[in-house]
Amino acid sequence: METGGLEWLLVPMRQVVSWGAAGAMVFGGVVPYVPQYRDIRRTQNAEGFSTYVCLVLLVANILRILFWFGRRFESPLLWQSIIMIITMLLMLKLCTEVRVSNELNIKRRSFAAADSKDEEIKTPPKRSYLDFDLNYFWHWSKFTDYVQCVLTFTGVTGYITYLWLDSSLFVETLGFLAVFTEAMLGVPQLYRNYQNRSTEGMSVKMVLMWTSGDTFKTLYFILNQAPFQFSICGLLQVFVDIAILLQVYLYSSYPQKPVSHTAHPTSTKAL
């Protein structure tokens, strides 16, 4: 009788825990970007955050969604990708607005051809239909250009996936590319810090959340005997996170460049 009563109590508790775990899986990935978003909005300075982090996560999650059509995985992971894509677009929107408002150079870069009636430029220069200058890739002046690029990538990869969806080799490769791309998440920020010889403007809370989340995820992969590439990519993510934290320590303890005393402290460099 007592066992039956406990079972009656445990069943709904397990359901609540399951819902909680699913919710954490869906929204947990975007939590690290909340403090970074607030810092950029408060300081109106996006110099310390690399928008290539957004590019990596957009590509990884788009590929993961396409992988879902070939191999149906848990729905919380699918929703996590959708929420992450929305979050990265919001981050890009904020960073673009802040950078352009602080940019002294009036020259504008775009993904698609500029409109000759653009009011921001009195004499718009001639441009090709697509601006593929690697020096300015993912450094455009309008948020709509980033949206166009994302939609173009989604359309091309989606069409290729539709053609090869029956190939198990292609589907498995697509899944690996999604995981591996996500494993490269911290590399743009690592390189950005190295370029600046500083971690100023980067949210340390964000990186700490990256580290804790990636460590938990990697341990989960290992303990549950997930596919080998999942564990390797998870370990790679943890190593990159630790490298960024080491940069925080080194650049704060041993400054690599003098403090700037310009009249425009909120002026930003190219993201």
mmCIF file of C-alpha atoms in Angstrom:
data_model
loop_
_atom_site.group_PDB
_atom_site.id
_atom_site.type_symbol
_atom_site.label_atom_id
_atom_site.label_comp_id
_atom_site.label_asym_id
_atom_site.label_seq_id
_atom_site.Cartn_x
_atom_site.Cartn_y
_atom_site.Cartn_z
ATOM 1 C CA MET A 1 0.000 0.000 0.000
ATOM 2 C CA GLU A 2 2.846 2.354 0.925
ATOM 3 C CA THR A 3 4.682 1.486 -2.287
ATOM 4 C CA GLY A 4 1.589 2.320 -4.323
ATOM 5 C CA GLY A 5 1.299 5.688 -2.598
ATOM 6 C CA LEU A 6 4.934 6.526 -3.317
ATOM 7 C CA GLU A 7 4.509 5.495 -6.919
ATOM 8 C CA TRP A 8 1.508 7.822 -7.213
ATOM 9 C CA LEU A 9 3.726 10.662 -5.978
ATOM 10 C CA LEU A 10 6.831 9.796 -8.012
ATOM 11 C CA VAL A 11 5.085 9.662 -11.389
ATOM 12 C CA PRO A 12 4.107 13.362 -11.508
ATOM 13 C CA MET A 13 7.480 14.324 -10.012
ATOM 14 C CA ARG A 14 9.274 12.511 -12.813
ATOM 15 C CA GLN A 15 7.061 14.297 -15.311
ATOM 16 C CA VAL A 16 7.900 17.683 -13.788
ATOM 17 C CA VAL A 17 11.629 16.867 -13.834
ATOM 18 C CA SER A 18 11.331 15.780 -17.458
ATOM 19 C CA TRP A 19 9.609 19.028 -18.405
ATOM 20 C CA GLY A 20 12.220 20.997 -16.490
ATOM 21 C CA ALA A 21 15.075 19.214 -18.251
ATOM 22 C CA ALA A 22 13.445 19.824 -21.627
ATOM 23 C CA GLY A 23 12.974 23.509 -20.810
ATOM 24 C CA ALA A 24 16.593 23.798 -19.683
ATOM 25 C CA MET A 25 17.714 22.151 -22.906
ATOM 26 C CA VAL A 26 15.643 24.534 -25.037
ATOM 27 C CA PHE A 27 16.494 27.816 -23.303
ATOM 28 C CA GLY A 28 19.739 26.991 -21.496
ATOM 29 C CA GLY A 29 21.860 27.622 -24.573
ATOM 30 C CA VAL A 30 20.751 31.244 -24.919
ATOM 31 C CA VAL A 31 21.275 32.197 -21.259
ATOM 32 C CA PRO A 32 25.035 32.954 -21.666
ATOM 33 C CA TYR A 33 24.214 35.675 -24.189
ATOM 34 C CA VAL A 34 21.883 37.593 -21.883
ATOM 35 C CA PRO A 35 24.691 39.327 -19.907
ATOM 36 C CA GLN A 36 26.598 40.051 -23.141
ATOM 37 C CA TYR A 37 23.486 41.558 -24.740
ATOM 38 C CA ARG A 38 22.858 43.714 -21.672
ATOM 39 C CA ASP A 39 26.489 44.880 -21.563
ATOM 40 C CA ILE A 40 26.442 45.940 -25.216
ATOM 41 C CA ARG A 41 23.111 47.700 -24.807
ATOM 42 C CA ARG A 42 24.267 49.481 -21.639
ATOM 43 C CA THR A 43 27.688 50.613 -22.890
ATOM 44 C CA GLN A 44 26.717 51.073 -26.571
ATOM 45 C CA ASN A 45 30.013 49.376 -27.371
ATOM 46 C CA ALA A 46 30.169 46.060 -29.238
ATOM 47 C CA GLU A 47 33.928 46.005 -29.763
ATOM 48 C CA GLY A 48 34.620 43.161 -27.343
ATOM 49 C CA PHE A 49 32.100 40.726 -28.829
ATOM 50 C CA SER A 50 32.848 38.900 -32.076
ATOM 51 C CA THR A 51 29.812 38.662 -34.339
ATOM 52 C CA TYR A 52 31.461 35.624 -35.938
ATOM 53 C CA VAL A 53 30.207 33.777 -32.844
ATOM 54 C CA CYS A 54 26.725 34.482 -34.196
ATOM 55 C CA LEU A 55 27.787 33.215 -37.635
ATOM 56 C CA VAL A 56 29.099 29.943 -36.194
ATOM 57 C CA LEU A 57 25.934 29.320 -34.180
ATOM 58 C CA LEU A 58 23.635 30.234 -37.060
ATOM 59 C CA VAL A 59 25.400 27.798 -39.399
ATOM 60 C CA ALA A 60 25.546 25.030 -36.771
ATOM 61 C CA ASN A 61 21.868 25.282 -35.842
ATOM 62 C CA ILE A 62 20.640 25.574 -39.420
ATOM 63 C CA LEU A 63 22.581 22.397 -40.246
ATOM 64 C CA ARG A 64 21.183 20.701 -37.142
ATOM 65 C CA ILE A 65 17.611 21.508 -38.200
ATOM 66 C CA LEU A 66 18.306 20.105 -41.660
ATOM 67 C CA PHE A 67 19.832 17.021 -40.012
ATOM 68 C CA TRP A 68 16.544 16.544 -38.140
ATOM 69 C CA PHE A 69 14.781 15.883 -41.450
ATOM 70 C CA GLY A 70 17.164 12.992 -42.109
ATOM 71 C CA ARG A 71 17.289 11.604 -38.586
ATOM 72 C CA ARG A 72 14.560 12.615 -36.147
ATOM 73 C CA PHE A 73 16.120 13.424 -32.768
ATOM 74 C CA GLU A 74 14.518 14.749 -29.586
ATOM 75 C CA SER A 75 12.185 17.706 -30.121
ATOM 76 C CA PRO A 76 13.807 19.829 -27.328
ATOM 77 C CA LEU A 77 17.046 19.844 -29.365
ATOM 78 C CA LEU A 78 15.094 20.973 -32.413
ATOM 79 C CA TRP A 79 13.428 23.805 -30.491
ATOM 80 C CA GLN A 80 16.792 24.710 -28.992
ATOM 81 C CA SER A 81 18.132 25.314 -32.500
ATOM 82 C CA ILE A 82 15.147 27.482 -33.430
ATOM 83 C CA ILE A 83 15.460 29.579 -30.246
ATOM 84 C CA MET A 84 19.224 29.924 -30.752
ATOM 85 C CA ILE A 85 18.785 31.185 -34.326
ATOM 86 C CA ILE A 86 16.338 33.847 -33.122
ATOM 87 C CA THR A 87 18.738 34.840 -30.323
ATOM 88 C CA MET A 88 21.713 35.183 -32.672
ATOM 89 C CA LEU A 89 19.695 37.353 -35.043
ATOM 90 C CA LEU A 90 18.792 39.624 -32.121
ATOM 91 C CA MET A 91 22.468 39.824 -31.130
ATOM 92 C CA LEU A 92 23.416 40.716 -34.703
ATOM 93 C CA LYS A 93 20.737 43.387 -34.863
ATOM 94 C CA LEU A 94 21.993 45.062 -31.690
ATOM 95 C CA CYS A 95 25.685 44.835 -32.640
ATOM 96 C CA THR A 96 25.041 46.260 -36.110
ATOM 97 C CA GLU A 97 23.026 49.190 -34.777
ATOM 98 C CA VAL A 98 25.662 49.998 -32.150
ATOM 99 C CA ARG A 99 28.603 49.692 -34.537
ATOM 100 C CA VAL A 100 27.042 51.833 -37.268
ATOM 101 C CA SER A 101 25.970 54.533 -34.799
ATOM 102 C CA ASN A 102 29.557 54.769 -33.492
ATOM 103 C CA GLU A 103 31.300 54.428 -36.844
ATOM 104 C CA LEU A 104 32.896 57.596 -38.161
ATOM 105 C CA ASN A 105 33.486 56.149 -41.621
ATOM 106 C CA ILE A 106 30.446 56.869 -43.814
ATOM 107 C CA LYS A 107 31.269 54.076 -46.259
ATOM 108 C CA ARG A 108 28.640 51.368 -46.176
ATOM 109 C CA ARG A 109 29.024 47.679 -46.964
ATOM 110 C CA SER A 110 26.205 45.384 -47.934
ATOM 111 C CA PHE A 111 25.548 41.769 -48.858
ATOM 112 C CA ALA A 112 23.294 42.697 -51.789
ATOM 113 C CA ALA A 113 23.696 45.559 -54.231
ATOM 114 C CA ALA A 114 23.116 48.993 -52.775
ATOM 115 C CA ASP A 115 20.033 50.952 -53.738
ATOM 116 C CA SER A 116 20.958 54.017 -55.759
ATOM 117 C CA LYS A 117 18.300 55.913 -53.815
ATOM 118 C CA ASP A 118 19.938 55.159 -50.491
ATOM 119 C CA GLU A 119 19.567 58.355 -48.488
ATOM 120 C CA GLU A 120 22.538 57.576 -46.263
ATOM 121 C CA ILE A 121 25.006 57.875 -49.146
ATOM 122 C CA LYS A 122 24.856 60.878 -51.456
ATOM 123 C CA THR A 123 26.978 59.285 -54.178
ATOM 124 C CA PRO A 124 26.797 55.508 -53.718
ATOM 125 C CA PRO A 125 29.754 53.659 -55.228
ATOM 126 C CA LYS A 126 29.251 51.017 -57.866
ATOM 127 C CA ARG A 127 29.046 47.538 -56.390
ATOM 128 C CA SER A 128 28.627 44.083 -57.755
ATOM 129 C CA TYR A 129 25.451 42.250 -56.880
ATOM 130 C CA LEU A 130 27.107 40.461 -54.005
ATOM 131 C CA ASP A 131 29.951 41.916 -51.945
ATOM 132 C CA PHE A 132 32.246 38.942 -51.389
ATOM 133 C CA ASP A 133 35.240 40.967 -50.208
ATOM 134 C CA LEU A 134 36.587 38.736 -47.431
ATOM 135 C CA ASN A 135 37.784 41.793 -45.534
ATOM 136 C CA TYR A 136 34.173 42.917 -45.141
ATOM 137 C CA PHE A 137 32.337 39.613 -45.072
ATOM 138 C CA TRP A 138 29.947 39.510 -42.112
ATOM 139 C CA HIS A 139 30.711 43.185 -41.520
ATOM 140 C CA TRP A 140 27.761 44.814 -43.214
ATOM 141 C CA SER A 141 26.027 48.030 -42.300
ATOM 142 C CA LYS A 142 22.434 46.847 -42.162
ATOM 143 C CA PHE A 143 20.800 44.012 -40.277
ATOM 144 C CA THR A 144 18.773 43.099 -43.370
ATOM 145 C CA ASP A 145 22.015 42.118 -45.139
ATOM 146 C CA TYR A 146 22.709 39.505 -42.454
ATOM 147 C CA VAL A 147 19.154 38.196 -42.833
ATOM 148 C CA GLN A 148 19.617 37.922 -46.613
ATOM 149 C CA CYS A 149 22.859 36.001 -46.131
ATOM 150 C CA VAL A 150 21.253 33.594 -43.640
ATOM 151 C CA LEU A 151 18.265 33.021 -45.912
ATOM 152 C CA THR A 152 20.560 32.391 -48.888
ATOM 153 C CA PHE A 153 22.615 29.852 -46.930
ATOM 154 C CA THR A 154 19.449 28.152 -45.650
ATOM 155 C CA GLY A 155 17.950 27.971 -49.127
ATOM 156 C CA VAL A 156 21.077 26.513 -50.746
ATOM 157 C CA THR A 157 21.790 23.951 -48.009
ATOM 158 C CA GLY A 158 18.102 23.100 -47.745
ATOM 159 C CA TYR A 159 17.892 22.351 -51.464
ATOM 160 C CA ILE A 160 21.035 20.199 -51.343
ATOM 161 C CA THR A 161 19.651 18.338 -48.325
ATOM 162 C CA TYR A 162 16.363 17.721 -50.157
ATOM 163 C CA LEU A 163 18.257 16.164 -53.087
ATOM 164 C CA TRP A 164 20.462 13.938 -50.902
ATOM 165 C CA LEU A 165 18.086 13.165 -48.052
ATOM 166 C CA ASP A 166 17.950 9.464 -48.974
ATOM 167 C CA SER A 167 21.727 9.113 -48.615
ATOM 168 C CA SER A 168 22.657 7.939 -45.112
ATOM 169 C CA LEU A 169 26.259 9.017 -45.705
ATOM 170 C CA PHE A 170 25.144 12.566 -46.495
ATOM 171 C CA VAL A 171 22.822 12.704 -43.483
ATOM 172 C CA GLU A 172 25.537 11.479 -41.114
ATOM 173 C CA THR A 173 28.017 13.947 -42.603
ATOM 174 C CA LEU A 174 25.489 16.738 -42.173
ATOM 175 C CA GLY A 175 25.048 15.805 -38.511
ATOM 176 C CA PHE A 176 28.812 15.744 -37.970
ATOM 177 C CA LEU A 177 29.234 19.149 -39.618
ATOM 178 C CA ALA A 178 26.547 20.584 -37.343
ATOM 179 C CA VAL A 179 28.280 19.266 -34.209
ATOM 180 C CA PHE A 180 31.772 20.204 -35.384
ATOM 181 C CA THR A 181 30.718 23.724 -36.361
ATOM 182 C CA GLU A 182 29.215 24.229 -32.922
ATOM 183 C CA ALA A 183 32.470 22.963 -31.405
ATOM 184 C CA MET A 184 34.200 25.902 -33.125
ATOM 185 C CA LEU A 185 31.922 28.340 -31.291
ATOM 186 C CA GLY A 186 34.565 29.920 -29.091
ATOM 187 C CA VAL A 187 37.299 30.197 -31.753
ATOM 188 C CA PRO A 188 36.112 33.579 -33.197
ATOM 189 C CA GLN A 189 36.044 35.074 -29.698
ATOM 190 C CA LEU A 190 39.439 33.546 -28.916
ATOM 191 C CA TYR A 191 40.934 35.086 -32.052
ATOM 192 C CA ARG A 192 39.191 38.411 -31.439
ATOM 193 C CA ASN A 193 40.729 38.624 -27.968
ATOM 194 C CA TYR A 194 44.138 37.769 -29.428
ATOM 195 C CA GLN A 195 43.798 40.513 -32.040
ATOM 196 C CA ASN A 196 42.829 43.118 -29.445
ATOM 197 C CA ARG A 197 45.334 41.801 -26.879
ATOM 198 C CA SER A 198 42.468 42.359 -24.466
ATOM 199 C CA THR A 199 39.178 40.834 -23.314
ATOM 200 C CA GLU A 200 37.634 44.218 -22.534
ATOM 201 C CA GLY A 201 34.016 44.374 -23.674
ATOM 202 C CA MET A 202 33.620 40.581 -23.584
ATOM 203 C CA SER A 203 31.281 39.239 -20.926
ATOM 204 C CA VAL A 204 33.254 36.897 -18.654
ATOM 205 C CA LYS A 205 29.926 35.590 -17.336
ATOM 206 C CA MET A 206 29.099 34.456 -20.854
ATOM 207 C CA VAL A 207 32.341 32.453 -21.126
ATOM 208 C CA LEU A 208 31.884 30.939 -17.649
ATOM 209 C CA MET A 209 28.412 29.803 -18.706
ATOM 210 C CA TRP A 210 29.889 28.395 -21.909
ATOM 211 C CA THR A 211 32.440 26.429 -19.893
ATOM 212 C CA SER A 212 29.975 25.003 -17.378
ATOM 213 C CA GLY A 213 27.448 24.109 -20.067
ATOM 214 C CA ASP A 214 30.007 22.516 -22.382
ATOM 215 C CA THR A 215 31.559 20.547 -19.508
ATOM 216 C CA PHE A 216 28.158 19.193 -18.472
ATOM 217 C CA LYS A 217 27.293 18.347 -22.078
ATOM 218 C CA THR A 218 30.607 16.565 -22.688
ATOM 219 C CA LEU A 219 30.293 14.497 -19.502
ATOM 220 C CA TYR A 220 26.777 13.562 -20.607
ATOM 221 C CA PHE A 221 28.108 12.391 -23.987
ATOM 222 C CA ILE A 222 30.870 10.307 -22.361
ATOM 223 C CA LEU A 223 28.710 8.734 -19.630
ATOM 224 C CA ASN A 224 25.927 7.873 -22.072
ATOM 225 C CA GLN A 225 28.365 6.501 -24.671
ATOM 226 C CA ALA A 226 27.291 8.945 -27.342
ATOM 227 C CA PRO A 227 28.904 8.680 -30.801
ATOM 228 C CA PHE A 228 32.655 9.216 -30.671
ATOM 229 C CA GLN A 229 32.604 12.461 -32.658
ATOM 230 C CA PHE A 230 30.181 14.003 -30.134
ATOM 231 C CA SER A 231 32.618 13.432 -27.263
ATOM 232 C CA ILE A 232 35.617 14.694 -29.231
ATOM 233 C CA CYS A 233 33.812 17.855 -30.321
ATOM 234 C CA GLY A 234 32.578 18.415 -26.764
ATOM 235 C CA LEU A 235 36.125 18.164 -25.386
ATOM 236 C CA LEU A 236 37.312 20.588 -28.056
ATOM 237 C CA GLN A 237 34.679 23.103 -26.960
ATOM 238 C CA VAL A 238 35.794 22.827 -23.328
ATOM 239 C CA PHE A 239 39.459 23.370 -24.271
ATOM 240 C CA VAL A 240 38.569 26.510 -26.261
ATOM 241 C CA ASP A 241 36.495 27.844 -23.340
ATOM 242 C CA ILE A 242 39.416 27.286 -20.955
ATOM 243 C CA ALA A 243 41.755 29.049 -23.406
ATOM 244 C CA ILE A 244 39.472 32.108 -23.404
ATOM 245 C CA LEU A 245 39.415 32.133 -19.595
ATOM 246 C CA LEU A 246 43.224 31.996 -19.638
ATOM 247 C CA GLN A 247 43.170 35.035 -21.912
ATOM 248 C CA VAL A 248 41.032 36.846 -19.341
ATOM 249 C CA TYR A 249 43.639 36.131 -16.668
ATOM 250 C CA LEU A 250 46.695 36.940 -18.817
ATOM 251 C CA TYR A 251 45.388 40.143 -20.367
ATOM 252 C CA SER A 252 44.093 41.447 -17.029
ATOM 253 C CA SER A 253 47.267 40.541 -15.118
ATOM 254 C CA TYR A 254 49.706 41.470 -17.890
ATOM 255 C CA PRO A 255 48.129 44.183 -20.095
ATOM 256 C CA GLN A 256 49.274 43.903 -23.699
ATOM 257 C CA LYS A 257 48.435 47.442 -24.822
ATOM 258 C CA PRO A 258 48.157 50.860 -23.189
ATOM 259 C CA VAL A 259 44.778 52.167 -22.116
ATOM 260 C CA SER A 260 43.268 54.471 -24.729
ATOM 261 C CA HIS A 261 42.222 57.984 -23.680
ATOM 262 C CA THR A 262 40.398 59.073 -26.797
ATOM 263 C CA ALA A 263 37.547 61.547 -26.802
ATOM 264 C CA HIS A 264 35.155 58.868 -28.062
ATOM 265 C CA PRO A 265 35.369 55.932 -25.633
ATOM 266 C CA THR A 266 32.359 54.215 -27.187
ATOM 267 C CA SER A 267 33.754 54.200 -30.713
ATOM 268 C CA THR A 268 33.982 50.663 -32.019
ATOM 269 C CA LYS A 269 36.217 48.830 -34.439
ATOM 270 C CA ALA A 270 35.071 46.429 -37.124
ATOM 271 C CA LEU A 271 33.347 43.430 -35.657
#
